[in-house]
Each structure stands twice: as C-alpha cells, then as structure tokens.
XYZ file of C-alpha atoms in Angstrom:
683
model
C 0.055 -0.061 0.007
C 2.793 2.364 0.710
C 4.304 1.759 -2.716
C 0.953 2.522 -4.294
C 0.543 5.573 -2.230
C 4.055 6.709 -3.189
C 3.331 6.173 -6.894
C 0.099 8.229 -6.633
C 1.836 11.111 -4.976
C 4.598 11.000 -7.581
C 1.981 11.083 -10.353
C 0.237 14.054 -8.613
C 3.520 15.924 -8.572
C 3.623 15.709 -12.476
C 0.362 17.462 -12.832
C 0.995 20.248 -15.322
C -2.672 21.196 -15.653
C -3.221 22.461 -12.164
C -2.255 25.861 -13.267
C -5.904 27.052 -13.538
C -6.084 26.115 -9.825
C -2.998 28.112 -8.935
C -3.182 31.251 -6.809
C -0.961 33.452 -4.669
C -1.578 34.709 -1.254
C 1.154 37.260 -0.685
C 4.390 35.224 -0.569
C 2.757 31.777 -0.226
C 2.056 29.646 -3.306
C -0.509 26.964 -3.467
C -1.316 24.546 -6.053
C -3.970 21.894 -6.260
C -2.939 18.687 -8.144
C -4.889 15.672 -9.005
C -3.950 12.040 -9.951
C -5.973 12.374 -13.226
C -4.120 15.546 -14.159
C -0.764 13.748 -13.215
C -1.625 10.816 -15.368
C -2.478 12.986 -18.396
C 0.650 15.091 -17.750
C 2.696 11.877 -17.549
C 1.338 10.880 -20.963
C 2.055 14.326 -22.434
C 5.455 14.268 -20.967
C 6.321 10.716 -22.327
C 5.067 11.564 -25.766
C 6.875 14.815 -25.876
C 10.170 13.303 -24.823
C 9.820 10.526 -27.377
C 8.948 13.014 -30.183
C 11.709 15.382 -29.256
C 14.249 12.560 -29.180
C 13.036 11.493 -32.513
C 13.396 15.027 -33.932
C 16.875 15.286 -32.491
C 17.956 12.020 -34.010
C 16.698 13.136 -37.465
C 18.389 16.502 -37.006
C 21.877 15.190 -36.177
C 21.628 12.396 -38.781
C 20.884 15.082 -41.453
C 17.591 13.430 -42.346
C 15.414 16.631 -41.927
C 15.095 18.028 -45.408
C 16.008 21.626 -45.716
C 13.710 24.289 -47.363
C 14.746 24.411 -51.092
C 13.527 27.147 -53.418
C 14.574 26.970 -57.070
C 13.700 29.351 -59.948
C 14.763 29.876 -63.516
C 16.759 33.025 -64.019
C 17.218 35.066 -67.115
C 20.636 36.866 -67.318
C 20.408 40.379 -68.726
C 23.893 41.141 -67.543
C 27.297 39.924 -68.683
C 28.798 37.158 -66.577
C 31.531 34.671 -66.547
C 32.117 31.238 -65.130
C 35.207 29.157 -64.642
C 35.149 26.222 -67.094
C 37.254 23.230 -66.202
C 38.700 20.999 -68.935
C 37.094 17.835 -67.561
C 33.623 19.335 -68.059
C 33.825 18.447 -71.706
C 35.196 15.065 -72.963
C 35.137 13.661 -76.575
C 35.737 10.380 -78.295
C 34.754 8.564 -81.620
C 33.957 4.977 -81.329
C 33.946 3.011 -84.613
C 31.725 0.037 -85.436
C 34.506 -2.382 -84.641
C 34.587 -0.944 -81.019
C 37.934 0.782 -81.556
C 38.509 4.344 -80.984
C 39.500 6.543 -83.881
C 42.929 6.977 -82.395
C 43.536 3.247 -82.009
C 42.528 2.804 -85.800
C 44.978 5.631 -86.869
C 47.688 4.040 -84.812
C 47.184 0.705 -86.425
C 46.972 1.776 -90.102
C 49.309 4.813 -89.799
C 46.689 6.740 -91.737
C 44.630 9.795 -90.765
C 40.918 9.516 -91.355
C 39.477 12.669 -89.705
C 40.761 15.961 -88.620
C 39.131 16.854 -85.201
C 39.927 20.530 -84.618
C 39.003 22.326 -81.308
C 38.853 26.067 -81.429
C 38.256 28.852 -78.886
C 36.280 31.541 -80.647
C 35.727 35.203 -79.541
C 33.683 36.979 -82.156
C 35.703 39.642 -83.947
C 38.864 37.901 -83.118
C 40.839 35.293 -84.708
C 40.067 31.626 -83.826
C 42.474 30.127 -81.403
C 43.388 26.409 -81.946
C 43.242 24.283 -78.784
C 44.646 20.828 -78.417
C 43.500 17.515 -76.859
C 44.911 15.767 -73.764
C 44.189 12.579 -72.125
C 41.495 13.212 -69.408
C 42.906 12.821 -65.844
C 39.605 11.708 -64.455
C 39.781 7.990 -63.950
C 36.118 7.525 -64.947
C 36.741 8.959 -68.378
C 40.351 8.275 -68.923
C 39.660 6.828 -72.508
C 38.317 10.269 -73.552
C 40.089 13.343 -74.658
C 39.768 16.575 -72.825
C 40.682 20.100 -73.935
C 43.904 21.857 -73.143
C 43.303 25.516 -72.279
C 46.923 26.539 -71.902
C 46.915 28.368 -75.278
C 44.210 30.773 -74.161
C 44.434 30.753 -70.303
C 47.032 30.811 -67.648
C 45.888 27.330 -66.640
C 45.803 24.143 -68.687
C 42.644 22.935 -66.915
C 40.578 26.263 -66.189
C 39.081 28.771 -68.576
C 37.181 31.867 -67.724
C 34.208 31.390 -70.017
C 32.350 34.703 -70.752
C 28.771 35.493 -71.656
C 27.806 38.501 -73.602
C 24.178 39.739 -73.262
C 24.151 41.463 -76.734
C 25.613 38.442 -78.769
C 24.771 35.086 -77.130
C 27.371 33.054 -78.985
C 30.109 35.566 -78.971
C 32.381 33.394 -76.926
C 32.265 29.673 -77.692
C 34.305 26.450 -77.975
C 33.895 24.836 -81.360
C 34.805 21.349 -82.499
C 35.050 20.695 -86.317
C 35.043 17.109 -87.725
C 36.707 17.339 -91.252
C 37.531 14.642 -93.723
C 41.314 14.189 -93.706
C 42.918 17.257 -95.299
C 46.731 17.468 -95.783
C 46.838 21.020 -94.692
C 46.102 20.001 -91.102
C 48.644 17.172 -91.121
C 52.201 17.000 -90.188
C 54.813 16.076 -92.928
C 55.114 12.559 -91.495
C 51.376 12.064 -91.505
C 49.397 10.624 -94.437
C 45.533 10.814 -95.165
C 43.459 7.776 -95.982
C 41.502 7.761 -99.202
C 37.752 8.658 -99.341
C 36.937 5.019 -99.933
C 38.813 4.010 -96.838
C 37.237 6.798 -94.723
C 33.757 5.838 -96.061
C 34.439 2.173 -95.207
C 35.848 2.605 -91.708
C 34.465 5.821 -90.360
C 31.414 7.292 -92.118
C 28.910 4.604 -91.050
C 25.653 4.463 -89.179
C 27.258 2.508 -86.336
C 29.911 5.177 -85.813
C 29.309 7.170 -82.706
C 30.850 10.576 -81.837
C 30.402 10.716 -78.002
C 30.579 13.920 -75.975
C 30.507 13.782 -72.124
C 29.179 17.001 -70.420
C 29.748 17.251 -66.621
C 27.216 19.057 -64.608
C 26.661 19.601 -60.845
C 23.776 19.462 -58.491
C 23.558 20.054 -54.705
C 22.471 17.146 -52.645
C 20.992 18.429 -49.280
C 21.019 14.988 -47.728
C 24.901 14.792 -47.967
C 25.429 18.517 -47.856
C 27.646 18.623 -50.940
C 27.587 18.968 -54.599
C 27.081 15.795 -56.733
C 28.671 15.446 -60.158
C 26.474 14.245 -62.957
C 28.033 13.042 -66.272
C 25.781 13.003 -69.182
C 26.698 11.429 -72.646
C 25.537 12.921 -75.989
C 25.996 10.778 -79.053
C 26.161 12.213 -82.706
C 26.419 10.441 -85.994
C 28.058 11.152 -89.455
C 26.239 11.404 -92.746
C 27.662 11.378 -96.209
C 25.414 13.882 -97.808
C 24.704 16.203 -94.715
C 26.803 18.109 -92.338
C 25.436 17.952 -88.702
C 25.745 21.211 -86.787
C 25.173 20.879 -82.914
C 24.711 23.718 -80.551
C 25.206 23.088 -76.779
C 24.014 25.886 -74.421
C 25.522 25.491 -70.992
C 23.335 26.797 -68.217
C 24.844 28.531 -65.207
C 23.547 27.564 -61.702
C 24.062 29.354 -58.406
C 23.261 27.989 -55.056
C 23.106 29.907 -51.773
C 23.266 27.660 -48.674
C 22.257 28.909 -45.221
C 23.211 26.532 -42.405
C 24.181 26.505 -38.736
C 23.134 25.101 -35.384
C 21.761 28.410 -34.054
C 23.687 31.225 -35.746
C 23.615 30.452 -39.448
C 26.198 31.489 -42.133
C 25.798 31.782 -45.862
C 27.813 30.377 -48.755
C 27.440 30.731 -52.488
C 28.576 28.454 -55.317
C 28.369 28.907 -59.132
C 28.583 25.955 -61.497
C 27.134 24.359 -64.607
C 23.796 23.060 -63.710
C 22.502 21.880 -67.035
C 22.575 22.327 -70.805
C 20.365 22.306 -73.910
C 21.208 20.902 -77.384
C 20.017 21.928 -80.767
C 20.773 19.957 -83.969
C 20.842 21.357 -87.544
C 21.373 19.311 -90.811
C 22.911 21.274 -93.682
C 23.811 19.731 -97.050
C 27.547 18.949 -97.281
C 27.887 20.649 -100.766
C 26.535 23.851 -99.373
C 28.964 23.705 -96.444
C 31.965 22.884 -98.734
C 31.089 25.958 -100.914
C 30.902 28.164 -97.891
C 34.081 27.158 -96.071
C 35.895 25.239 -98.754
C 36.260 22.236 -96.452
C 34.757 18.751 -96.311
C 33.055 19.455 -92.933
C 30.877 16.506 -91.838
C 29.994 17.727 -88.329
C 30.466 20.742 -85.942
C 29.780 21.138 -82.282
C 29.488 24.688 -80.824
C 29.547 25.170 -76.958
C 28.491 28.495 -75.370
C 26.817 29.995 -72.402
C 22.994 30.366 -72.344
C 21.159 33.364 -71.286
C 18.864 31.223 -69.077
C 20.183 29.778 -65.764
C 18.997 28.503 -62.437
C 18.976 30.113 -58.968
C 18.684 27.847 -55.882
C 18.273 28.896 -52.219
C 18.879 26.113 -49.655
C 17.787 26.835 -46.066
C 18.865 24.238 -43.428
C 16.642 24.358 -40.398
C 18.420 25.700 -37.235
C 17.864 23.887 -33.932
C 15.493 26.614 -33.029
C 13.133 25.531 -35.893
C 13.287 22.086 -34.392
C 12.257 23.507 -31.156
C 9.398 25.372 -32.937
C 8.218 22.168 -34.593
C 8.334 20.368 -31.254
C 6.479 23.248 -29.601
C 3.535 22.977 -32.034
C 3.143 19.263 -31.311
C 3.588 19.954 -27.602
C 0.848 22.620 -27.704
C -1.614 20.178 -29.382
C -0.823 17.812 -26.572
C -1.388 20.521 -24.047
C -4.768 21.440 -25.625
C -5.777 17.754 -25.167
C -4.647 18.064 -21.519
C -6.654 21.309 -21.076
C -9.775 19.620 -22.502
C -9.170 16.967 -19.901
C -9.239 19.477 -17.168
C -12.917 19.066 -16.836
C -12.214 15.563 -15.497
C -9.433 16.784 -13.291
C -11.648 19.664 -12.086
C -14.278 17.131 -11.136
C -11.828 15.293 -8.925
C -10.608 18.569 -7.528
C -14.158 19.660 -6.667
C -14.820 16.367 -5.065
C -11.799 16.790 -2.708
C -13.034 20.330 -1.809
C -16.596 19.141 -1.218
C -15.207 16.405 0.942
C -13.362 19.031 2.976
C -16.626 20.992 3.325
C -18.621 17.997 4.564
C -15.983 17.175 7.126
C -15.469 20.660 8.448
C -18.588 22.813 7.553
C -21.609 20.949 6.437
C -21.349 18.382 9.195
C -25.166 18.073 9.446
C -25.321 17.042 5.765
C -22.585 14.440 6.471
C -24.428 13.251 9.522
C -27.609 12.814 7.563
C -25.648 10.831 4.959
C -24.177 8.587 7.595
C -27.481 8.160 9.443
C -29.325 7.273 6.206
C -26.769 4.457 5.625
C -27.372 2.619 8.876
C -29.996 3.819 11.369
C -29.262 1.040 13.945
C -25.905 2.426 14.818
C -27.260 5.847 15.761
C -29.574 4.789 18.711
C -27.829 6.706 21.488
C -27.355 5.202 24.939
C -27.461 7.565 27.843
C -24.345 5.847 29.355
C -22.314 6.228 26.134
C -23.377 9.566 24.752
C -19.780 11.156 24.735
C -18.356 7.966 23.275
C -21.088 7.971 20.587
C -20.232 11.608 19.658
C -16.576 10.758 19.520
C -17.296 7.856 17.143
C -19.579 10.029 15.073
C -16.852 12.645 14.721
C -14.328 10.000 13.505
C -16.804 8.624 11.007
C -17.452 12.114 9.570
C -13.792 12.733 9.425
C -13.343 9.453 7.411
C -16.101 10.097 5.036
C -15.253 9.998 1.252
C -17.208 12.117 -1.153
C -17.012 9.372 -3.855
C -18.970 7.127 -1.667
C -21.249 9.986 -0.828
C -21.905 10.708 -4.505
C -22.424 7.064 -5.541
C -24.519 5.874 -2.611
C -26.385 8.935 -1.491
C -26.654 11.305 -4.446
C -26.697 8.391 -6.898
C -24.817 10.431 -9.469
C -22.289 8.688 -11.604
C -19.022 10.089 -12.651
C -20.149 11.340 -16.144
C -23.270 12.796 -14.704
C -21.313 14.787 -12.115
C -18.949 16.011 -14.971
C -21.988 17.049 -16.935
C -23.389 18.979 -14.065
C -20.020 20.655 -13.419
C -19.842 21.800 -17.093
C -23.360 23.011 -17.330
C -23.227 24.642 -13.930
C -20.751 27.086 -15.238
C -23.473 28.644 -17.395
C -26.405 28.020 -15.105
C -25.835 27.590 -11.319
C -29.473 28.100 -10.379
C -31.135 25.237 -8.622
C -34.271 24.269 -10.659
C -37.508 23.236 -8.988
C -37.639 20.057 -11.076
C -34.291 18.980 -9.861
C -34.428 15.982 -7.438
C -33.101 16.241 -3.961
C -29.804 14.641 -4.756
C -29.055 17.007 -7.671
C -30.090 20.060 -5.473
C -27.682 19.058 -2.779
C -24.935 18.408 -5.237
C -25.428 21.883 -6.947
C -25.525 23.576 -3.504
C -22.304 21.816 -2.353
C -20.736 22.754 -5.745
C -21.807 26.362 -5.501
C -20.417 26.742 -1.947
C -17.199 25.029 -2.901
C -16.778 27.337 -5.912
C -17.043 30.222 -3.413
C -14.316 28.660 -1.317
C -12.097 28.056 -4.342
C -12.407 31.605 -5.426
C -9.411 33.609 -4.367
C -11.515 36.853 -4.216
C -13.950 35.264 -1.750
C -11.101 33.712 0.129
C -9.370 37.116 0.503
C -12.594 38.715 1.535
C -13.089 36.210 4.230
C -9.501 36.351 5.448
C -9.809 40.163 5.751
C -13.104 39.868 7.725
C -11.540 37.269 10.006
C -8.482 39.507 10.572
C -10.700 42.406 11.487
C -12.793 40.312 13.800
C -9.678 38.886 15.684
C -8.129 42.207 16.166
C -11.387 43.614 17.541
C -11.666 40.725 20.018
C -8.372 41.261 21.728
C -6.859 44.329 23.346
C -3.841 46.125 22.172
C -1.566 44.813 24.906
C -2.842 41.299 24.273
C -1.917 41.647 20.528
C 1.486 42.918 21.399
C 2.072 39.911 23.664
C 0.617 37.473 21.053
C 3.216 38.600 18.662
C 5.778 36.806 20.919
C 3.739 33.595 21.305
C 4.846 30.384 19.656
C 5.526 26.727 20.260
C 8.348 24.251 19.738
C 8.607 21.522 17.243
C 9.198 18.176 18.939
C 9.268 14.452 18.017
C 6.553 12.330 19.441
C 8.468 9.602 21.287
C 5.862 8.606 24.000
C 2.267 9.517 24.162
C 2.382 9.409 27.936
C 5.305 11.850 28.049
C 3.511 14.066 25.714
C 0.345 14.196 27.836
C 2.435 14.765 30.945
C 4.191 17.796 29.163
C 0.769 19.202 28.233
C -0.596 18.910 31.775
C 2.633 20.102 33.485
C 2.035 23.932 32.849
C -1.307 23.712 34.656
C 0.175 21.850 37.582
C 2.928 24.416 37.842
C 0.306 27.259 37.692
C -1.673 25.749 40.434
C 1.364 25.272 42.549
C 2.442 28.767 42.070
C -0.975 30.060 42.990
C -0.809 27.992 46.267
C 2.668 29.484 47.009
C 1.381 33.052 46.278
C -1.634 32.559 48.619
C 0.782 31.461 51.484
C 3.045 34.384 50.860
C 0.059 36.811 50.833
C -1.284 35.403 54.132
C 2.083 36.012 55.827
C 2.399 39.516 54.480
C -1.161 40.358 55.546
C -0.261 39.691 58.954
C 2.862 41.823 59.003
C 1.020 44.744 57.431
C 0.562 46.063 60.751
C 4.213 46.022 61.601
C 5.608 47.807 58.525
C 7.351 50.377 60.878
C 9.727 47.719 62.178
C 11.313 47.516 58.725
C 13.454 50.570 59.416
C 15.102 48.960 62.463
C 15.680 45.859 60.515
C 17.571 47.741 57.857
C 20.006 49.059 60.459
C 20.648 45.554 61.704
C 21.167 44.373 58.222
C 23.926 46.841 57.489
C 25.910 45.517 60.450
C 25.526 41.914 59.423
C 26.974 41.830 55.924
C 27.633 38.100 55.806
C 23.943 37.238 56.498
C 23.012 39.801 53.652
C 24.974 38.002 51.130
C 23.223 34.728 51.837
C 19.710 36.103 52.155
C 16.951 34.992 49.757
C 15.089 37.467 47.655
C 11.797 37.399 45.964
C 11.671 37.991 42.209
C 11.167 41.922 41.957
C 9.747 41.747 38.576
C 6.898 39.479 39.295
C 6.136 38.118 42.889
C 6.501 41.340 44.918
C 4.137 43.104 42.656
C 1.571 40.429 42.947
C 1.860 40.409 46.654
C 1.628 44.131 47.190
C -1.091 44.681 44.735
C -3.302 42.262 46.823
C -2.635 43.949 50.075
C -5.825 45.893 49.724
C -7.658 42.564 49.573
C -6.379 41.434 53.058
C -9.752 41.583 54.470
C -10.934 38.910 52.100
C -8.011 36.737 52.871
C -8.692 36.983 56.541
C -12.107 35.406 56.237
C -11.174 32.727 53.809
C -9.089 30.261 55.826
C -9.122 29.286 59.526
C -5.907 27.578 59.015
C -4.090 30.754 58.162
C -5.461 32.659 61.227
C -4.592 29.811 63.579
C -0.951 29.882 62.364
C -0.328 33.670 62.703
C 1.161 33.369 66.097
C 3.711 30.786 65.057
C 4.537 32.578 61.831
C 4.859 35.993 63.640
C 8.039 35.144 65.527
C 9.590 33.682 62.292
C 8.615 36.608 60.157
C 10.363 39.006 62.571
C 13.579 37.313 61.732
C 16.417 39.526 60.415
C 16.534 38.245 56.769
C 12.792 38.013 56.020
C 11.878 41.481 57.314
C 14.713 42.995 55.210
C 13.126 41.508 52.162
C 9.644 42.902 53.100
C 11.188 46.401 53.440
C 12.903 46.053 50.000
C 9.430 45.068 48.569
C 7.870 48.288 49.947
C 10.568 50.612 48.467
C 10.436 48.986 45.224
C 6.663 48.942 44.994
C 6.325 52.679 45.233
C 8.712 53.217 42.354
C 6.987 50.570 40.212
C 3.646 52.051 40.861
C 4.788 55.410 39.623
C 6.177 53.825 36.417
C 2.835 51.963 35.840
C 0.970 55.205 36.236
C 3.105 56.945 33.683
C 2.604 53.992 31.257
C -1.164 54.130 31.800
C -1.095 57.889 30.961
C 0.963 57.147 27.756
C -1.511 54.464 26.910
C -4.420 56.804 27.252
C -2.782 59.448 25.151
C -2.340 57.032 22.305
C -5.912 55.841 22.283
C -7.560 59.300 22.539
C -7.942 59.995 18.889
C -7.447 56.607 17.103
C -9.663 53.578 16.880
C -8.607 50.094 17.982
C -7.566 48.846 14.602
C -5.367 51.805 14.098
C -3.583 51.034 17.377
C -3.062 47.475 16.334
C -1.684 48.673 12.987
C 0.684 50.982 14.877
C 1.912 48.078 17.020
C 2.911 46.267 13.825
C 4.686 49.292 12.297
C 6.274 50.961 15.385
C 8.613 49.051 17.566
C 8.404 51.590 20.341
C 4.664 51.418 20.627
C 5.010 47.622 20.470
C 7.354 47.801 23.474
C 5.068 50.154 25.365
C 2.006 47.949 25.004
C 4.022 44.877 25.807
C 5.007 46.685 29.092
C 1.301 47.387 29.737
C 0.599 43.651 29.446
C 3.285 42.719 32.029
C 2.267 45.573 34.367
C -1.330 44.385 34.235
C -0.244 40.909 35.030
C 1.900 42.004 37.924
C -1.063 43.773 39.400
C -3.037 40.469 39.274
C -5.757 41.905 37.103
C -5.145 39.574 34.231
C -7.585 37.008 32.784
C -7.181 33.350 31.972
C -6.683 34.114 28.384
C -3.862 36.536 29.142
C -2.322 33.866 31.390
C -2.335 31.528 28.492
C -0.783 34.188 26.307
C 2.031 34.662 28.936
C 2.745 30.986 29.176
C 3.066 30.748 25.299
C 5.369 33.710 25.056
C 9.014 33.144 24.168
C 11.748 34.077 26.651
C 9.621 33.965 29.773
C 9.829 30.340 30.738
C 13.277 30.848 32.408
C 11.771 33.627 34.462
C 8.908 31.536 35.582
C 11.343 28.821 36.655
C 13.402 31.297 38.627
C 10.240 32.523 40.421
C 9.225 28.948 41.236
C 12.675 28.253 42.616
C 12.702 31.247 44.841
C 9.189 30.494 46.168
C 10.382 26.891 46.860
C 13.431 28.130 48.778
C 11.324 30.498 50.783
C 8.847 27.833 51.765
C 11.776 25.620 52.942
C 13.015 28.413 55.093
C 9.632 28.885 56.712
C 9.286 25.172 57.419
C 12.564 25.003 59.138
C 11.814 27.988 61.256
C 8.523 26.332 62.317
C-alpha cells in the first residue's frame, strides 16, 4: 500500500494542468494537483520526450530535409564562369569498337581531322589541343587543353555577352582528312577508306558533359556526367549547338547562428541539332566538314536557395506538437476539475456541512445511531471520527446516486447556469448547492474577503496589549516519542500554575499579618547593615513579578482574613519567624520597590491613554505592527497588568506561550520553593 501511495503522490507531482487552480496569497504559493491531471501530464511528457528525441535523431543524422527554393533565371547582364577541362570530354567509337585514335595508330593513316577552337567574335580563332582526361572514370576520352588561351591548362574563364549570345564559344570541327592540317610525317586515307571505316551508321561521336547538383542530404555537390551521341552522314553536315546553363546555389546553415555560402557551376545544358547539305558547307568554307559542335553559355540559368533548419526551428516544430498535446490536456481538465471539486466538497462535509454528512451517515445505517445515555460522549466521538473518514466518492455514488459522467456534466453546465431548478431531485439540488459553496471557497476573491473579515474580527476581540504579547507567542517542534510523556508535558504547565497560586496565597497570608508592623522595617535595615555576611546569603523574591503580585493584593487582606481558618490559627507561630532579620529586610525592600514601580505603571497608563484618545482600535493594532516603540510600550502594559493580578485566564495562556519567559517563571518557582523551605525549618 505504501508503494501504491508513493506512486500516486509521484504522479500528482507531475500534474501540469493544475495551473488554472494556482493562486498566490502574498508570498505563499498553493497548487492543487490531482491524480488524473498527473496521469495526463505523464502521458504528455512521455510523448513529448519521445517525439523530441526522434526530432533530435533526425536533425543530427541530417535526415530533416531543408527548405529548397529553385527558380529559372534570365541573365540580362554579362557574366563569366570558370570552365574546367574535364567538363567536356570527346571520343569517336567505330563500329569495330575501336576508337579513332587506335585505328589511326594501327593503319598509320589519318581519317578525320578533329579541330578544337576557342572563338571570340571579332577575333581570330585560337586552336586548342586535346589531352588525355585525368579523371579515372573517363580516362579513355580526350579533354581540352586551355593552356593556349588561359594561364591554366585545366581552367578557362568562359564569358557570356548579353548582346551576342554566342560571342564566346568552343567549337569542334570534324573534317575529312585534309593534308593542310597534317604534319609532314602523316598521311591521309583515301575517301573510300574513310567511307568504309568511319562514315557509317554505327559510328558514334560521344561527348560527355559534366554538370553539378547540390545534394542536401549529403550537404555537398554531386557531379552528374551525361553522354551525348552524334552520328555522321555522307550527304549532310550535322551542326550541334550546346547551351551551357549557369547555376548558383546559396546555402544557409548553422546550429543556431547561421552562415551563408554561395557557389556557381554548370547546372544543365540544352542541345540543338541542324542538318545542312555537305555541298553547301563545302562551298561556304571550302572544307569537307561532316560535323560541328558549338559550345557557349546560355542566357537562361537556375538560382537555388537552400535553407537548412536551425535547431530553433526544431524546437518550434516540437512546440507545435507539444501545444496540441497541452490542448488535449486542457480539455481533460474538466475531469481533473471534477476530482478537484470532489476533494473540496469532501473538506466542506468534514469541516462545515457536518449536518449533511451526519444525515448521509445516518441514512446508511440507522441502527448504529441509537444513542445510549451511558455512552453519549463515546457515541459523539465515534460520530466525529466517522465524519472525518467520509469519502465524497462514496457519498456521491450511494447517497446522491450520481455517476462520474453525470457529475462532470453537471459541473460543465453549472458554469453557465448555477441556479437550482425546482424540477431537480433532492440529490441534484444538494450536489449543486455543495458545488456552489465549494466554488466560493475556491475563489481567491472570496477567500481574500473572508480572510480580511476574520483578521478584523480577531483584532477587535483582543486588546492592544494582548495583541502585542501574542506577537511573541509560539511553540516548539518536537518528535513524538511517547504519548504518556506528551500528555504529561501538556498537563505540566497547569500543575505548575496551580502550585504557584498556592505558594502566592501562602506568601500573601504571611504579608497580610505583617502589614501592621511595617514600621519595624526601618530597624531591621540598620541591623542588616551591620550583618553583611547574612545579607549576602539572604533569599530575595523576584522583584519583577512576585512582589508586585503580593503588594497589589494587600488591599484585599480583608478577604483573605475570612477565607481560611488555618491561616488565622498559624499567625502566632509565623509572627516570631517573620520578625527574623533576613525576612523582614526583604519585606522592606518590597515596599521601597513597590512605590517606584507604581509610579512607572501610572506613567505607562497615561501614555496608553494618550495614544488611544483620537485613534480607533484597529489603528492602534496597526501602529503596534509598524512602530517598535509602541509595540514595546503595550508589551510593558501587558506585564504591568499581569503583575497587578488583574489579568484574565486568556492573558495567562498568552503569557505561558510567550518566548523568553519560561526561564523567569522557573526562577520565580525556585525562589518560592526556597522561601517555603526556610519557613518550614523555622517552624
């Protein structure tokens, strides 16, 4: 059972939906938590933790796709791009599977002249050369050597002119072998040989174009290589135009603070084919041109924006899901509030509506409530314990006959209509009345109003000096070791008080007898000055308390004379003892001190009356809280009143609960005990 109770309390502590039942009273914070709210909160917390862990896993594994926006861009300004030689690769594959270079090496004859040029309009064509591609994936292909037109063999600043699209281009010409393009050691094959080996349908002129594309999952650019295949015809010349498209990608990434990076590259291309009769071409350029490939930059490109989500966006995504779960929990507050109201109604039944609780218990079993005269007090004690052990759930199920969902329905609709209808049955009327009263008690405004009223009532019921003394009252925290010891501690102050009263009565009876012999005190003082050793060992009363009580009751000696025959019979025996040297010296000191203390008490009373002239009682209480001097003055009034013996039982209880007075009480009791021992020895 302890484990179950501990689990229930732990679940209650997880209640996140008790915020609507949260209120402040000055610096004290109170929350009302329920098991149902804790269970819903536990579900919300578990789902939230699992979902947040899942999002973190996706984030750190780069599995959350970034936001990508991509648009086509038209360039109306000049631009340039660095063109690497491995972007373009060429090769001619013959029907036999051999490359053109391999055939020429085997036969020692030249079949085609493949001439690469860099063309800038208005300038002379610049002849480029081929080199073996360094990329291992295309090492059988030929790449361009830019060293003749650039500072680097592998990089060329390729320009675009907005006015003339093909002003800057790279052109490859495929010409039937012509001696003017050969070295002296080289020899051309005949047309029949060329026609038989090269100009065939199966012959393929392959051009590999390398483009790039950003892969957000890997956070890097991926290289794509596309192959374009051309053929040769005997009667036509094939002109191919390749428009390279520039792409630019802007990447924003970072955990919290993001940085931006921008890259430019060849993203794509377009190809246009044109067939022109070979005779027309030969007449125009005076060359047997069977094919031509022109490569230049396009006026259309692509712009891409990649936004990787920061961790804060992950939190935002988690917050949206968490808010949905919280909304579900808020909807479930109606059930939690039902449990909450039941707890408050249970408190109301146990502490306020006890007659209703008694009626419920009585209706359950009438036989138990037949009161026997001999056990009436015991019966009431059992009845009180039964009321304190009542459970509202049992009350609602057995007495009100209202199920859980019916109570929830009444709670919801009672928000809009709290009036008790005539057609409602008795159980519903009682439930609505209890709910209405409970709502008032749960309202912070009503609670504050009642607290202020109680505060005013309590301050009006006590005097100013009592209020000042109560500010020093308190009790000690102790561990309950033994119930018998605890009862003895509770009864001990009353025993001490009764014992002190008895001792004071004995002292007063003695002093009443000596009231007629006050004049002898002067002679005793002279004897006391001669006997210094006895004066050092003499016993004195507590000047602050006991002498005052004794002397203030001197006026009531007539009453004491008629109260006890025992005291009157012992006057002769006590007379000789009281005339002893030490005791009479103490009585004389009492008289001298009393006159001075009475004057101080009169001054204090005058001060008290001057404070109370033009202010009401609540203002005086407020001044005691704010002004330490006034607090001290009224505290002195409380002690002076007690020393005069005009205090009430309530003030005596206040005195015994005050801090710092227990030691003084013990000292008074000790002196009285020593004094009684001295009297008994003398007798």
